[in-house]
Tab-separated table of C-alpha atoms in Angstrom:
chain	number	residue	atom	x	y	z
A	13	UNK	CA	0.000	0.000	0.000
A	14	UNK	CA	1.169	3.533	-0.725
A	15	UNK	CA	2.243	5.474	2.352
A	16	UNK	CA	-0.364	8.075	3.225
A	17	UNK	CA	1.471	10.554	5.353
A	18	UNK	CA	0.186	14.020	4.578
A	19	UNK	CA	-3.115	15.570	3.597
A	20	UNK	CA	-1.691	15.936	0.099
A	21	UNK	CA	-1.286	12.153	-0.050
A	22	UNK	CA	-4.906	11.775	0.981
A	23	UNK	CA	-5.888	14.164	-1.769
A	24	UNK	CA	-4.028	12.049	-4.304
A	25	UNK	CA	-5.992	8.980	-3.275
A	26	UNK	CA	-9.205	10.896	-3.792
A	27	UNK	CA	-9.492	10.287	-7.533
A	28	UNK	CA	-9.481	6.536	-7.206
A	29	UNK	CA	-12.045	6.894	-4.430
A	30	UNK	CA	-14.292	9.126	-6.496
A	31	UNK	CA	-14.618	6.454	-9.191
A	32	UNK	CA	-15.775	3.943	-6.585
A	33	UNK	CA	-18.255	6.402	-5.105
A	34	UNK	CA	-19.880	7.084	-8.472
A	35	UNK	CA	-20.266	3.368	-9.025
A	36	UNK	CA	-21.898	2.910	-5.672
A	37	UNK	CA	-24.258	5.808	-5.470
A	38	UNK	CA	-26.090	4.879	-8.656
A	39	UNK	CA	-29.510	3.815	-7.477
A	40	UNK	CA	-28.256	2.809	-4.063
A	41	UNK	CA	-30.575	4.326	-1.525
A	42	UNK	CA	-29.820	3.433	2.078
A	43	UNK	CA	-32.809	1.100	2.329
A	44	UNK	CA	-31.404	-1.034	-0.491
A	45	UNK	CA	-28.188	-1.597	1.409
A	46	UNK	CA	-27.265	-3.985	4.176
A	47	UNK	CA	-27.230	-1.942	7.361
A	48	UNK	CA	-25.144	-3.072	10.294
A	49	UNK	CA	-25.005	-1.411	13.692
A	50	UNK	CA	-22.279	-2.359	16.129
A	51	UNK	CA	-23.054	-1.710	19.805
A	52	UNK	CA	-20.220	0.481	21.019
A	53	UNK	CA	-20.893	1.442	24.610
A	54	UNK	CA	-18.494	0.646	27.458
A	55	UNK	CA	-19.761	-2.940	27.650
A	56	UNK	CA	-19.353	-3.510	23.912
A	57	UNK	CA	-15.944	-1.879	23.658
A	58	UNK	CA	-14.626	-3.839	26.668
A	59	UNK	CA	-15.755	-7.086	25.036
A	60	UNK	CA	-14.077	-6.425	21.696
A	61	UNK	CA	-16.638	-4.549	19.597
A	62	UNK	CA	-13.912	-2.502	17.945
A	63	UNK	CA	-12.185	-5.604	16.586
A	64	UNK	CA	-15.533	-6.787	15.206
A	65	UNK	CA	-16.286	-3.422	13.624
A	66	UNK	CA	-12.808	-3.266	12.067
A	67	UNK	CA	-13.278	-6.770	10.713
A	68	UNK	CA	-16.730	-6.019	9.276
A	69	UNK	CA	-15.538	-2.822	7.590
A	70	UNK	CA	-12.561	-4.573	6.018
A	71	UNK	CA	-14.256	-7.815	5.025
A	72	UNK	CA	-17.435	-6.304	3.561
A	73	UNK	CA	-15.262	-4.056	1.421
A	74	UNK	CA	-13.062	-7.001	0.349
A	75	UNK	CA	-16.016	-9.254	-0.425
A	76	UNK	CA	-17.730	-6.519	-2.404
A	77	UNK	CA	-20.837	-6.281	-0.268
A	78	UNK	CA	-22.475	-2.887	-0.287
A	79	UNK	CA	-23.144	-2.208	3.347
A	80	UNK	CA	-23.333	0.632	5.815
A	81	UNK	CA	-21.622	-0.122	9.115
A	82	UNK	CA	-22.376	2.298	11.928
A	83	UNK	CA	-21.956	2.488	15.678
A	84	UNK	CA	-24.729	2.492	18.180
A	85	UNK	CA	-25.022	2.625	21.965
A	86	UNK	CA	-25.805	-0.071	24.465
A	87	UNK	CA	-28.880	-2.073	23.507
A	88	UNK	CA	-29.214	-3.489	26.992
A	89	UNK	CA	-27.706	-6.878	26.123
A	90	UNK	CA	-24.469	-6.259	28.019
A	91	UNK	CA	-24.149	-9.946	28.915
A	92	UNK	CA	-24.024	-10.870	25.218
A	93	UNK	CA	-21.574	-8.244	23.965
A	94	UNK	CA	-20.272	-7.671	21.379
A	95	UNK	CA	-23.669	-7.424	19.732
A	96	UNK	CA	-24.490	-6.328	16.198
A	97	UNK	CA	-27.778	-5.499	14.553
A	98	UNK	CA	-28.076	-6.548	10.926
A	99	UNK	CA	-30.821	-5.219	8.707
A	100	UNK	CA	-31.095	-6.733	5.256
A	101	UNK	CA	-33.186	-4.867	2.669
A	102	UNK	CA	-36.857	-5.832	3.043
A	103	UNK	CA	-36.263	-7.753	6.261
A	104	UNK	CA	-36.624	-7.027	9.945
A	105	UNK	CA	-33.487	-6.129	11.846
A	106	UNK	CA	-31.891	-9.008	13.729
A	107	UNK	CA	-29.567	-8.684	16.718
A	108	UNK	CA	-26.718	-11.182	17.042
A	109	UNK	CA	-24.896	-11.625	20.334
A	110	UNK	CA	-21.419	-12.894	21.283
A	111	UNK	CA	-19.990	-11.782	17.946
A	112	UNK	CA	-16.278	-12.296	17.367
A	113	UNK	CA	-14.370	-12.404	14.078
A	114	UNK	CA	-15.391	-16.013	13.442
A	115	UNK	CA	-19.045	-15.299	14.124
A	116	UNK	CA	-18.893	-12.152	12.004
A	117	UNK	CA	-17.519	-14.207	9.119
A	118	UNK	CA	-20.374	-16.704	9.522
A	119	UNK	CA	-22.933	-13.888	9.602
A	120	UNK	CA	-21.536	-12.385	6.386
A	121	UNK	CA	-21.308	-15.690	4.532
A	122	UNK	CA	-24.577	-17.256	5.657
A	123	UNK	CA	-26.974	-14.515	6.701
A	124	UNK	CA	-25.957	-11.508	4.644
A	125	UNK	CA	-25.151	-13.424	1.460
A	126	UNK	CA	-27.838	-16.128	1.609
A	127	UNK	CA	-30.382	-14.996	4.162
A	128	UNK	CA	-29.740	-18.165	6.167
A	129	UNK	CA	-30.120	-17.674	9.938
A	130	UNK	CA	-27.220	-18.549	12.206
A	131	UNK	CA	-26.922	-19.233	15.954
A	132	UNK	CA	-26.597	-16.398	18.412
A	133	UNK	CA	-29.718	-14.385	17.630
A	134	UNK	CA	-31.122	-12.431	20.546
A	135	UNK	CA	-34.911	-12.857	20.440
A	136	UNK	CA	-36.819	-9.605	20.081
A	137	UNK	CA	-39.297	-10.536	22.749
A	138	UNK	CA	-36.557	-10.854	25.306
A	139	UNK	CA	-37.235	-8.727	28.378
A	140	UNK	CA	-34.943	-8.160	31.258
A	141	UNK	CA	-36.267	-9.082	34.694
A	142	UNK	CA	-36.609	-5.420	35.637
A	143	UNK	CA	-39.300	-4.848	33.035
A	144	UNK	CA	-41.627	-7.422	34.564
B	24	UNK	CA	-10.436	-2.099	28.997
B	25	UNK	CA	-7.491	-3.852	27.435
B	26	UNK	CA	-5.707	-0.775	26.183
B	27	UNK	CA	-5.766	2.994	26.139
B	28	UNK	CA	-7.215	3.275	22.637
B	29	UNK	CA	-10.381	1.542	23.840
B	30	UNK	CA	-10.705	4.084	26.640
B	31	UNK	CA	-10.410	6.879	24.060
B	32	UNK	CA	-13.155	5.297	21.959
B	33	UNK	CA	-15.333	4.836	25.031
B	34	UNK	CA	-14.857	8.298	26.544
B	35	UNK	CA	-15.508	9.921	23.163
B	36	UNK	CA	-18.951	8.275	23.198
B	37	UNK	CA	-19.792	10.355	26.285
B	38	UNK	CA	-19.040	13.545	24.368
B	39	UNK	CA	-21.065	12.272	21.412
B	40	UNK	CA	-23.988	11.511	23.730
B	41	UNK	CA	-23.664	15.069	25.097
B	42	UNK	CA	-24.342	16.344	21.558
B	43	UNK	CA	-20.900	17.890	21.141
B	44	UNK	CA	-20.110	19.481	17.778
B	45	UNK	CA	-16.378	19.645	18.394
B	46	UNK	CA	-14.416	17.021	20.290
B	47	UNK	CA	-10.738	17.563	20.873
B	48	UNK	CA	-8.657	14.554	21.867
B	49	UNK	CA	-5.129	15.326	22.984
B	50	UNK	CA	-2.397	12.847	23.860
B	51	UNK	CA	0.561	14.459	25.482
B	52	UNK	CA	3.700	12.395	26.032
B	53	UNK	CA	6.362	13.634	28.368
B	54	UNK	CA	9.078	10.986	28.479
B	55	UNK	CA	11.535	13.082	30.458
B	56	UNK	CA	9.124	13.268	33.390
B	57	UNK	CA	7.688	9.809	32.755
B	58	UNK	CA	4.025	10.508	32.192
B	59	UNK	CA	1.476	10.863	29.457
B	60	UNK	CA	-1.887	12.535	29.483
B	61	UNK	CA	-5.129	11.924	27.690
B	62	UNK	CA	-7.293	15.022	27.466
B	63	UNK	CA	-10.778	14.926	25.976
B	64	UNK	CA	-12.486	18.277	25.585
B	65	UNK	CA	-15.913	18.816	24.098
B	66	UNK	CA	-18.472	21.572	23.617
B	67	UNK	CA	-21.420	19.367	24.473
B	68	UNK	CA	-24.183	20.146	26.905
B	69	UNK	CA	-22.021	19.640	29.987
B	70	UNK	CA	-23.126	18.385	33.386
B	71	UNK	CA	-24.868	19.905	36.375
B	72	UNK	CA	-22.742	20.157	39.497
B	73	UNK	CA	-24.425	17.399	41.474
B	74	UNK	CA	-24.141	14.999	38.524
B	75	UNK	CA	-20.503	15.935	38.013
B	76	UNK	CA	-19.746	15.072	41.637
B	77	UNK	CA	-21.219	11.604	41.165
B	78	UNK	CA	-19.823	10.953	37.693
B	79	UNK	CA	-16.919	8.749	38.824
B	80	UNK	CA	-19.363	6.585	40.771
B	81	UNK	CA	-20.037	3.361	38.803
B	82	UNK	CA	-23.709	3.581	39.725
B	83	UNK	CA	-24.159	6.884	37.966
B	84	UNK	CA	-25.405	6.809	34.391
B	85	UNK	CA	-27.676	8.709	32.039
B	86	UNK	CA	-28.807	5.484	30.441
B	87	UNK	CA	-32.113	3.813	30.918
B	88	UNK	CA	-31.071	0.431	29.509
B	89	UNK	CA	-28.937	-0.362	32.546
B	90	UNK	CA	-28.121	0.970	35.991
B	91	UNK	CA	-24.354	1.192	35.814
B	92	UNK	CA	-21.988	3.498	33.941
B	93	UNK	CA	-18.445	2.193	33.941
B	94	UNK	CA	-16.634	4.226	31.281
B	95	UNK	CA	-15.343	7.011	33.527
B	96	UNK	CA	-14.766	4.881	36.679
B	97	UNK	CA	-12.699	2.375	34.680
B	98	UNK	CA	-10.552	5.098	33.125
B	99	UNK	CA	-10.048	6.732	36.515
B	100	UNK	CA	-9.020	3.477	38.110
B	101	UNK	CA	-6.622	2.552	35.308
B	102	UNK	CA	-4.966	5.974	35.509
B	103	UNK	CA	-4.688	5.940	39.305
B	104	UNK	CA	-3.429	2.363	39.294
B	105	UNK	CA	-0.249	3.564	37.615
B	106	UNK	CA	0.234	6.364	40.140
B	107	UNK	CA	-1.344	8.857	37.755
B	108	UNK	CA	-4.367	11.032	38.256
B	109	UNK	CA	-7.806	11.829	36.894
B	110	UNK	CA	-9.841	15.010	36.766
B	111	UNK	CA	-13.022	16.204	35.116
B	112	UNK	CA	-14.531	19.679	34.820
B	113	UNK	CA	-17.846	20.531	33.308
B	114	UNK	CA	-20.110	23.495	32.911
B	115	UNK	CA	-23.748	23.103	31.827
B	116	UNK	CA	-24.086	24.468	28.305
B	117	UNK	CA	-20.348	24.953	27.833
B	118	UNK	CA	-18.882	21.465	27.690
B	119	UNK	CA	-16.631	19.089	29.530
B	120	UNK	CA	-12.901	18.597	29.851
B	121	UNK	CA	-11.485	15.352	31.142
B	122	UNK	CA	-7.846	14.600	31.895
B	123	UNK	CA	-6.273	11.256	32.746
B	124	UNK	CA	-2.587	11.027	33.541
B	125	UNK	CA	-0.708	7.738	33.296
B	126	UNK	CA	2.786	6.774	34.396
B	127	UNK	CA	4.077	4.582	31.542
B	128	UNK	CA	6.955	3.033	33.511
B	129	UNK	CA	4.498	1.537	36.031
B	130	UNK	CA	3.900	-2.161	35.513
B	131	UNK	CA	0.109	-1.708	35.544
B	132	UNK	CA	0.109	0.890	32.783
B	133	UNK	CA	-2.070	-0.098	29.848
B	134	UNK	CA	-0.545	-0.465	26.381
B	135	UNK	CA	-1.619	2.202	23.898
B	136	UNK	CA	-3.378	-0.209	21.564
B	137	UNK	CA	-4.715	0.621	18.131
B	138	UNK	CA	-4.909	4.402	18.369
B	139	UNK	CA	-4.881	4.854	14.589
B	140	UNK	CA	-7.914	2.600	14.193
B	141	UNK	CA	-9.735	4.365	17.030
B	142	UNK	CA	-9.230	7.846	15.580
B	143	UNK	CA	-10.195	6.680	12.092
B	144	UNK	CA	-13.281	4.911	13.424
B	145	UNK	CA	-14.457	7.997	15.318
B	146	UNK	CA	-13.873	10.332	12.388
B	147	UNK	CA	-15.527	8.092	9.804
B	148	UNK	CA	-18.472	7.070	12.010
B	149	UNK	CA	-19.475	10.564	13.077
B	150	UNK	CA	-18.999	12.822	10.034
B	151	UNK	CA	-21.107	15.576	11.596
B	152	UNK	CA	-18.765	16.007	14.552
B	153	UNK	CA	-15.505	17.849	14.077
B	154	UNK	CA	-12.844	15.774	15.812
B	155	UNK	CA	-9.563	17.469	16.512
B	156	UNK	CA	-6.834	14.933	17.190
B	157	UNK	CA	-3.682	16.324	18.689
B	158	UNK	CA	-0.637	14.270	19.591
B	159	UNK	CA	2.324	15.878	21.265
B	160	UNK	CA	5.554	13.998	21.863
B	161	UNK	CA	8.046	16.216	23.680
B	162	UNK	CA	8.302	19.126	21.265
B	163	UNK	CA	6.834	17.469	18.178
B	164	UNK	CA	3.180	18.159	17.537
B	165	UNK	CA	0.836	16.410	15.159
B	166	UNK	CA	-2.656	17.813	14.765
B	167	UNK	CA	-5.446	16.920	12.384
B	168	UNK	CA	-9.172	17.566	12.285
B	169	UNK	CA	-12.184	16.022	10.595
B	170	UNK	CA	-12.541	19.266	8.640
B	171	UNK	CA	-9.062	18.966	7.117
B	172	UNK	CA	-9.647	15.342	6.131
B	173	UNK	CA	-13.006	16.186	4.569
B	174	UNK	CA	-11.335	18.951	2.560
B	175	UNK	CA	-8.592	16.600	1.362
B	176	UNK	CA	-11.015	13.966	0.109
B	177	UNK	CA	-13.540	16.544	-1.106
B	178	UNK	CA	-16.718	15.078	-2.471
B	179	UNK	CA	-16.165	11.611	-1.062
B	180	UNK	CA	-18.305	11.042	2.025
B	181	UNK	CA	-16.465	9.921	5.177
B	182	UNK	CA	-18.992	7.142	5.591
B	183	UNK	CA	-17.838	5.574	2.316
B	184	UNK	CA	-16.302	2.240	3.229
B	185	UNK	CA	-13.095	2.843	1.265
B	186	UNK	CA	-12.321	5.959	3.272
B	187	UNK	CA	-11.845	4.236	6.641
B	188	UNK	CA	-8.773	2.134	5.695
B	189	UNK	CA	-7.232	5.204	4.125
B	190	UNK	CA	-7.705	7.403	7.184
B	191	UNK	CA	-6.436	4.592	9.413
B	192	UNK	CA	-3.332	4.259	7.252
B	193	UNK	CA	-2.875	8.034	7.458
B	194	UNK	CA	-2.886	7.918	11.279
B	195	UNK	CA	-0.690	4.825	11.392
B	196	UNK	CA	1.995	6.449	9.258
B	197	UNK	CA	1.976	9.595	11.359
B	198	UNK	CA	1.969	7.758	14.688
B	199	UNK	CA	4.904	5.675	13.492
B	200	UNK	CA	6.647	8.908	12.620
B	201	UNK	CA	6.173	10.040	16.209
B	202	UNK	CA	7.458	6.661	17.454
B	203	UNK	CA	4.641	6.065	19.873
B	204	UNK	CA	3.314	2.832	18.405
B	205	UNK	CA	5.125	0.529	20.837
B	206	UNK	CA	4.891	2.475	24.031
B	207	UNK	CA	3.364	0.928	27.141
């Protein structure tokens, strides 16, 4: 990889980026993209959410999947961190718990590519004992 | 937290939650006097005095999803464990400034971790917030802001997935130049 040391170097890389952007933005509204939210509160970060987010950003780019990866706060599933919420176009969002690199790879390959559910889903009807 | 970079990522979330528009993260290394400081300054909504007094208490949080807030207590403990110190000042409506001082020669001092990745992640994830990252090693100063990066890559949104690796590489190269990648 070329060394990117100064802002001028960043500027140089811009042209190659611009080409990619044009390609992407054609007819790609956010709702047509895979949307992933990584829980990044203290609990998530302490359990390795950053590693997972790094991995997702790199791998989705490498595997050519058009996705938006964003951060979110604590979803209340601290015991199951790192957690990620995946929303495929035209599907309900699903929260996966205990996500590490291996799990993230499985989620990309099986769920995001083929829509096949994998272990580790946190049921939506889950309520903590305090809510009862 | 396993390393300092994770603390930076975590503490920055507090400023983001406080609706800050500008967040300045400063790392100041003073090797001669054997300490380094992490300073996070924001122009968010700040805290009322009684909340500020309780903010290092693990049972203080603004969240409703859980009853504990560990970000600040953990940072305070990790700083004090090395013989360093921790302080936080806040003014409602004006913002907050937090300082944690570590003694790197102490055996309990955390490694720095992936600072480049942390800065890149913050900048690319929150394009609406102007992050100012300042790293000072003795007399050498490196400073960069979201604004400057946006200007350099004009037209390409920060949220574009090809931007993150580039910004990370940019920080990595500069941190290497400052020789602080292996400290701690």
